[in-house]
Structure formats: C-alpha cells, structure tokens
PDB file of C-alpha atoms in Angstrom:
ATOM      1  CA  MET A   1      97.583 107.983 115.490  1.00 36.00           C
ATOM      2  CA  SER A   2      99.665 111.577 116.547  1.00 38.00           C
ATOM      3  CA  ASN A   3     103.004 110.894 115.493  1.00 38.00           C
ATOM      4  CA  LEU A   4     101.500 108.865 112.863  1.00 51.00           C
ATOM      5  CA  SER A   5     104.427 109.305 109.505  1.00 59.00           C
ATOM      6  CA  ILE A   6     103.455 110.190 105.774  1.00 72.00           C
ATOM      7  CA  HIS A   7     105.471 110.450 102.908  1.00 78.00           C
ATOM      8  CA  SER A   8     105.160 112.430  99.958  1.00 87.00           C
ATOM      9  CA  LEU A   9     103.829 110.938  96.721  1.00 89.00           C
ATOM     10  CA  GLU A  10     105.550 111.334  93.166  1.00 91.00           C
ATOM     11  CA  THR A  11     103.526 110.156  89.670  1.00 94.00           C
ATOM     12  CA  GLU A  12     104.746 110.835  86.365  1.00 95.00           C
ATOM     13  CA  ARG A  13     102.307 114.826  86.817  1.00 97.00           C
ATOM     14  CA  LEU A  14     102.059 115.675  90.596  1.00 97.00           C
ATOM     15  CA  ILE A  15     103.506 115.511  93.590  1.00 97.00           C
ATOM     16  CA  LEU A  16     100.699 114.841  96.651  1.00 96.00           C
ATOM     17  CA  GLU A  17     102.632 116.344  99.782  1.00 95.00           C
ATOM     18  CA  PRO A  18     100.848 115.735 103.443  1.00 91.00           C
ATOM     19  CA  ILE A  19      98.594 118.785 104.028  1.00 92.00           C
ATOM     20  CA  SER A  20     100.097 121.685 106.208  1.00 92.00           C
ATOM     21  CA  ILE A  21      99.049 124.979 107.339  1.00 94.00           C
ATOM     22  CA  LYS A  22     101.087 126.657 104.414  1.00 95.00           C
ATOM     23  CA  PHE A  23      98.252 125.452 102.340  1.00 96.00           C
ATOM     24  CA  CYS A  24      95.670 127.857 103.496  1.00 96.00           C
ATOM     25  CA  THR A  25      95.290 130.388 100.959  1.00 96.00           C
ATOM     26  CA  ILE A  26      92.138 132.020 100.409  1.00 96.00           C
ATOM     27  CA  GLU A  27      91.835 130.662  96.601  1.00 96.00           C
ATOM     28  CA  TYR A  28      91.017 126.632  98.330  1.00 96.00           C
ATOM     29  CA  VAL A  29      88.796 129.141 101.137  1.00 96.00           C
ATOM     30  CA  ASN A  30      86.658 129.823  97.404  1.00 95.00           C
ATOM     31  CA  TRP A  31      86.996 125.704  96.615  1.00 95.00           C
ATOM     32  CA  LEU A  32      85.353 125.572  99.167  1.00 93.00           C
ATOM     33  CA  ASN A  33      82.578 128.096  99.235  1.00 94.00           C
ATOM     34  CA  ASP A  34      81.851 127.528  95.604  1.00 95.00           C
ATOM     35  CA  LYS A  35      78.797 125.489  95.241  1.00 93.00           C
ATOM     36  CA  GLU A  36      80.199 123.184  92.180  1.00 93.00           C
ATOM     37  CA  VAL A  37      83.445 122.022  93.735  1.00 93.00           C
ATOM     38  CA  TYR A  38      81.676 121.252  97.687  1.00 90.00           C
ATOM     39  CA  GLN A  39      78.248 119.217  95.898  1.00 88.00           C
ATOM     40  CA  TYR A  40      79.743 116.545  97.368  1.00 82.00           C
ATOM     41  CA  LEU A  41      81.267 117.198 100.637  1.00 81.00           C
ATOM     42  CA  ASP A  42      79.939 116.938 103.979  1.00 78.00           C
ATOM     43  CA  THR A  43      80.654 120.563 104.680  1.00 76.00           C
ATOM     44  CA  GLY A  44      78.924 123.192 102.805  1.00 75.00           C
ATOM     45  CA  GLY A  45      80.318 125.627 101.905  1.00 83.00           C
ATOM     46  CA  ASN A  46      80.708 128.493 104.400  1.00 86.00           C
ATOM     47  CA  TYR A  47      83.835 128.550 105.318  1.00 91.00           C
ATOM     48  CA  THR A  48      86.160 131.665 106.150  1.00 94.00           C
ATOM     49  CA  PHE A  49      89.683 132.044 106.307  1.00 96.00           C
ATOM     50  CA  GLU A  50      90.391 131.467 110.064  1.00 96.00           C
ATOM     51  CA  GLY A  51      88.105 128.125 109.772  1.00 93.00           C
ATOM     52  CA  LEU A  52      90.479 126.675 106.867  1.00 94.00           C
ATOM     53  CA  SER A  53      93.347 127.154 108.704  1.00 95.00           C
ATOM     54  CA  GLU A  54      91.987 126.064 111.733  1.00 94.00           C
ATOM     55  CA  TYR A  55      91.096 122.633 110.423  1.00 90.00           C
ATOM     56  CA  LEU A  56      94.842 122.534 108.497  1.00 92.00           C
ATOM     57  CA  THR A  57      95.679 123.119 111.830  1.00 91.00           C
ATOM     58  CA  ASN A  58      94.003 120.595 113.382  1.00 87.00           C
ATOM     59  CA  TYR A  59      95.163 117.929 110.687  1.00 82.00           C
ATOM     60  CA  THR A  60      98.799 118.951 111.245  1.00 77.00           C
ATOM     61  CA  GLU A  61      99.177 118.782 114.670  1.00 76.00           C
ATOM     62  CA  ASN A  62      96.911 115.082 113.954  1.00 72.00           C
ATOM     63  CA  PRO A  63      98.029 113.304 110.779  1.00 63.00           C
ATOM     64  CA  VAL A  64      96.200 111.633 108.781  1.00 79.00           C
ATOM     65  CA  LEU A  65      96.840 110.070 105.189  1.00 84.00           C
ATOM     66  CA  PHE A  66      95.470 113.841 104.060  1.00 91.00           C
ATOM     67  CA  TRP A  67      97.775 115.075 100.887  1.00 95.00           C
ATOM     68  CA  ALA A  68      97.339 118.354  99.029  1.00 97.00           C
ATOM     69  CA  ILE A  69      97.577 117.430  94.887  1.00 98.00           C
ATOM     70  CA  ILE A  70      99.800 119.366  93.182  1.00 98.00           C
ATOM     71  CA  VAL A  71     100.798 119.697  90.114  1.00 98.00           C
ATOM     72  CA  LYS A  72     104.278 119.773  89.043  1.00 97.00           C
ATOM     73  CA  GLU A  73     104.881 121.902  85.799  1.00 97.00           C
ATOM     74  CA  THR A  74     102.782 125.030  87.430  1.00 97.00           C
ATOM     75  CA  ASN A  75     103.774 124.258  91.252  1.00 97.00           C
ATOM     76  CA  SER A  76      99.520 124.685  91.974  1.00 97.00           C
ATOM     77  CA  HIS A  77      97.668 123.519  94.183  1.00 98.00           C
ATOM     78  CA  ILE A  78      94.855 121.817  92.610  1.00 98.00           C
ATOM     79  CA  GLY A  79      93.018 119.829  95.449  1.00 97.00           C
ATOM     80  CA  ASN A  80      93.356 116.755  98.148  1.00 96.00           C
ATOM     81  CA  ILE A  81      92.904 113.618  98.875  1.00 95.00           C
ATOM     82  CA  LYS A  82      92.977 111.370 101.525  1.00 90.00           C
ATOM     83  CA  ILE A  83      92.094 108.580 103.570  1.00 84.00           C
ATOM     84  CA  ASP A  84      90.330 109.506 106.849  1.00 81.00           C
ATOM     85  CA  PRO A  85      88.562 108.321 109.177  1.00 77.00           C
ATOM     86  CA  ILE A  86      90.762 105.044 109.613  1.00 71.00           C
ATOM     87  CA  ASN A  87      88.848 102.670 111.548  1.00 67.00           C
ATOM     88  CA  GLN A  88      92.088 100.234 112.879  1.00 62.00           C
ATOM     89  CA  ARG A  89      89.898  97.998 114.339  1.00 63.00           C
ATOM     90  CA  ASN A  90      87.623  97.246 111.570  1.00 65.00           C
ATOM     91  CA  ARG A  91      90.768  97.823 108.882  1.00 62.00           C
ATOM     92  CA  ILE A  92      88.861 100.306 106.539  1.00 70.00           C
ATOM     93  CA  GLY A  93      88.862 103.928 106.186  1.00 74.00           C
ATOM     94  CA  GLU A  94      87.291 105.926 103.777  1.00 82.00           C
ATOM     95  CA  TYR A  95      88.362 107.414 101.103  1.00 84.00           C
ATOM     96  CA  GLY A  96      87.818 111.303 100.041  1.00 90.00           C
ATOM     97  CA  ILE A  97      89.200 113.752  97.502  1.00 93.00           C
ATOM     98  CA  LEU A  98      88.798 117.062  96.740  1.00 94.00           C
ATOM     99  CA  MET A  99      89.613 118.312  93.130  1.00 96.00           C
ATOM    100  CA  GLY A 100      88.552 122.135  93.621  1.00 95.00           C
ATOM    101  CA  ASP A 101      90.882 124.469  90.577  1.00 96.00           C
ATOM    102  CA  LYS A 102      88.180 123.884  88.195  1.00 96.00           C
ATOM    103  CA  ASN A 103      90.232 124.508  85.647  1.00 96.00           C
ATOM    104  CA  ASN A 104      92.083 121.312  86.309  1.00 96.00           C
ATOM    105  CA  TRP A 105      89.050 118.867  86.223  1.00 96.00           C
ATOM    106  CA  GLY A 106      88.909 116.448  83.243  1.00 96.00           C
ATOM    107  CA  LYS A 107      93.042 116.291  82.886  1.00 97.00           C
ATOM    108  CA  GLY A 108      93.173 112.922  84.710  1.00 97.00           C
ATOM    109  CA  TYR A 109      94.449 114.049  87.759  1.00 97.00           C
ATOM    110  CA  ALA A 110      92.082 112.801  89.830  1.00 96.00           C
ATOM    111  CA  LYS A 111      92.486 109.133  88.957  1.00 95.00           C
ATOM    112  CA  GLU A 112      96.545 109.845  88.977  1.00 96.00           C
ATOM    113  CA  ALA A 113      96.546 111.220  92.444  1.00 96.00           C
ATOM    114  CA  SER A 114      93.511 107.962  93.384  1.00 94.00           C
ATOM    115  CA  LYS A 115      96.148 105.517  92.015  1.00 91.00           C
ATOM    116  CA  ALA A 116      99.311 106.316  94.131  1.00 90.00           C
ATOM    117  CA  VAL A 117      97.283 106.852  97.037  1.00 88.00           C
ATOM    118  CA  ILE A 118      96.002 103.113  96.681  1.00 83.00           C
ATOM    119  CA  LYS A 119      99.385 101.658  95.515  1.00 81.00           C
ATOM    120  CA  TYR A 120     100.786 103.916  98.160  1.00 79.00           C
ATOM    121  CA  CYS A 121      97.826 101.259 101.138  1.00 76.00           C
ATOM    122  CA  PHE A 122      98.275  98.840 100.495  1.00 73.00           C
ATOM    123  CA  LYS A 123     102.072  97.415  98.205  1.00 72.00           C
ATOM    124  CA  THR A 124     102.769  97.342 102.149  1.00 67.00           C
ATOM    125  CA  ILE A 125      99.586  95.664 103.195  1.00 64.00           C
ATOM    126  CA  LEU A 126      99.501  92.914 100.163  1.00 66.00           C
ATOM    127  CA  ARG A 127     103.091  91.584 101.169  1.00 68.00           C
ATOM    128  CA  SER A 128     102.334  91.909 105.166  1.00 71.00           C
ATOM    129  CA  SER A 129      99.888  89.813 104.122  1.00 70.00           C
ATOM    130  CA  GLY A 130     101.734  86.991 102.070  1.00 71.00           C
ATOM    131  CA  ILE A 131     104.348  87.749 104.782  1.00 73.00           C
ATOM    132  CA  GLY A 132     101.633  86.547 107.536  1.00 70.00           C
ATOM    133  CA  SER A 133     100.386  83.849 105.641  1.00 70.00           C
ATOM    134  CA  PHE A 134     102.944  81.914 105.643  1.00 71.00           C
ATOM    135  CA  ILE A 135     105.211  81.992 109.026  1.00 74.00           C
ATOM    136  CA  GLY A 136     100.544  81.256 109.990  1.00 70.00           C
ATOM    137  CA  ILE A 137     101.284  77.900 108.821  1.00 70.00           C
ATOM    138  CA  LEU A 138     104.514  77.624 110.277  1.00 70.00           C
ATOM    139  CA  PRO A 139     104.566  75.337 112.532  1.00 68.00           C
ATOM    140  CA  ALA A 140     105.687  76.943 116.379  1.00 63.00           C
ATOM    141  CA  GLU A 141     105.051  80.673 114.735  1.00 70.00           C
ATOM    142  CA  GLY A 142     102.594  82.909 115.248  1.00 67.00           C
ATOM    143  CA  GLY A 143     101.745  86.204 114.979  1.00 70.00           C
ATOM    144  CA  THR A 144     104.398  88.209 116.732  1.00 71.00           C
ATOM    145  CA  VAL A 145     107.012  85.824 114.846  1.00 77.00           C
ATOM    146  CA  ALA A 146     105.035  88.031 111.590  1.00 73.00           C
ATOM    147  CA  SER A 147     105.016  90.946 113.188  1.00 74.00           C
ATOM    148  CA  LEU A 148     108.174  91.046 113.704  1.00 77.00           C
ATOM    149  CA  ILE A 149     109.059  90.094 109.841  1.00 78.00           C
ATOM    150  CA  GLY A 150     106.292  91.934 108.481  1.00 76.00           C
ATOM    151  CA  TYR A 151     107.288  95.118 109.623  1.00 77.00           C
ATOM    152  CA  SER A 152     111.728  94.468 108.912  1.00 78.00           C
ATOM    153  CA  GLU A 153     110.609  94.649 104.741  1.00 76.00           C
ATOM    154  CA  ALA A 154     107.696  97.304 105.470  1.00 77.00           C
ATOM    155  CA  LYS A 155     111.561  98.930 106.679  1.00 81.00           C
ATOM    156  CA  ARG A 156     113.500  97.020 103.977  1.00 79.00           C
ATOM    157  CA  TRP A 157     111.078  98.534 101.276  1.00 73.00           C
ATOM    158  CA  SER A 158     110.498 101.639 101.961  1.00 74.00           C
ATOM    159  CA  LYS A 159     111.795 105.224 100.348  1.00 74.00           C
ATOM    160  CA  ASN A 160     111.668 106.671 103.747  1.00 76.00           C
ATOM    161  CA  PRO A 161     113.525 103.883 106.069  1.00 81.00           C
ATOM    162  CA  SER A 162     114.494 106.634 108.377  1.00 80.00           C
ATOM    163  CA  LYS A 163     111.050 107.198 109.574  1.00 76.00           C
ATOM    164  CA  PHE A 164     110.287 104.048 110.887  1.00 78.00           C
ATOM    165  CA  GLY A 165     109.785 103.991 114.947  1.00 77.00           C
ATOM    166  CA  LYS A 166     108.672 107.407 114.734  1.00 72.00           C
ATOM    167  CA  GLY A 167     105.292 106.031 113.557  1.00 66.00           C
ATOM    168  CA  ALA A 168     105.501 106.017 110.046  1.00 67.00           C
ATOM    169  CA  ILE A 169     102.577 104.581 108.143  1.00 66.00           C
ATOM    170  CA  ASP A 170     103.957 101.667 106.339  1.00 71.00           C
ATOM    171  CA  GLY A 171     106.044  99.833 109.517  1.00 71.00           C
ATOM    172  CA  ILE A 172     102.609  99.797 111.375  1.00 69.00           C
ATOM    173  CA  ALA A 173     100.376  98.540 108.308  1.00 70.00           C
ATOM    174  CA  GLY A 174     103.055  95.806 107.331  1.00 73.00           C
ATOM    175  CA  ALA A 175     103.333  94.955 111.296  1.00 71.00           C
ATOM    176  CA  GLU A 176      99.272  94.793 111.723  1.00 68.00           C
ATOM    177  CA  THR A 177      98.651  92.916 108.866  1.00 70.00           C
ATOM    178  CA  ALA A 178     101.332  90.166 108.808  1.00 71.00           C
ATOM    179  CA  ASN A 179      99.943  89.495 112.492  1.00 69.00           C
ATOM    180  CA  ASN A 180      96.365  89.309 111.284  1.00 69.00           C
ATOM    181  CA  ALA A 181      96.854  87.055 108.417  1.00 68.00           C
ATOM    182  CA  ALA A 182      99.259  84.682 110.575  1.00 69.00           C
ATOM    183  CA  THR A 183      95.399  84.063 111.591  1.00 63.00           C
ATOM    184  CA  GLY A 184      94.042  82.228 108.338  1.00 60.00           C
ATOM    185  CA  GLY A 185      97.361  81.195 108.277  1.00 58.00           C
ATOM    186  CA  ALA A 186      98.242  79.497 110.816  1.00 56.00           C
ATOM    187  CA  MET A 187      94.189  77.054 110.314  1.00 61.00           C
ATOM    188  CA  VAL A 188      95.902  75.957 107.312  1.00 58.00           C
TER     189      VAL A 188
END
C-alpha cells in the first residue's frame, strides 16, 4: 500500500490530518509514556523522541489510514486515530484511537473523530456494494464492469478526484467492493 493516498477529514470541531513527522513532539512522547494514556496500547511506554520519529517516518513512507486529531479552535494535536493493519484478503481492519491529551478527555472528541473515520471508510463501500450487486444481477455483466462503475462512481462522489489513479483509498475500495458484490448479485 505504499502509494495509498490519505485525505484530511473535517468535523464540526476537529481536523483529522494524515499523520506525518511534523507531529513528532515531546508532548506526544509524554503521552506514550503516561501509564494512564497507554494502558490499553500494546506498546507499554518507554518511548523516546528518536523512537517516535522512527515510528512516524515508517508510517509516512508506508501510509495507512492514520490521522492526527487536531482541535480546530486551538489548533492542538490531541491524539491519533487509525485503521491498521488492513487485511485486504479478508476485508478487515483494526481500529485504534489514542486520546493523548488528558485535558481533552470527556469532551466527545474521540466519538466525533471515530464517526468521521467510519463514515469515510464505509460510504464508498456501501455505495459500491449496491452497484456491484445490481451489475451482478444483469445478464452477461460481471466483476469487471462492476469494478469500472464502482471506481467511476467513487471518483465522481469524491471531494478529491484528482487523487484517483494515484492510490486513493476510495478508488481501491470502490472498485474492489463492487467487484466482490457482483458475485453475490450473479447468484440471484
């Protein structure tokens, strides 16, 4: 997935910006070393600035669905949210959220960020499933036609159609979902 194109997302109070090295700060390191913050993470503390820098560089070079959560009002980075790893074969992914800034706990930011990511991930999938199922029902049509239409519709509905053909996750999801749904439609 090295050419995956991740979009920024925006909600009423938040901006979800693709993670990058610019978010490598001492404050972030402190979150990762705060037992109350990391208690549900696999890492378990012991982070350094250099270790975090290496971690973020890896994600910048091998992008996944990984965003920094920024409060619009203060332009503050308060946590991260991601879908990773994604198993393309089984069509599953792990969801994770880190609300590092404890001053912003209990304000509904985690829920707001989660809803934005879920909407982003599933709107294309739901639309493309319907397209694929319909195309599958049609005689002499199949996965190839469904893929082309799923991709085209994902591009048409996208806020960033110029990113299609360059690894935009919406394009990949649109084509693959429609292709897979055509199989079920063909059984009708």
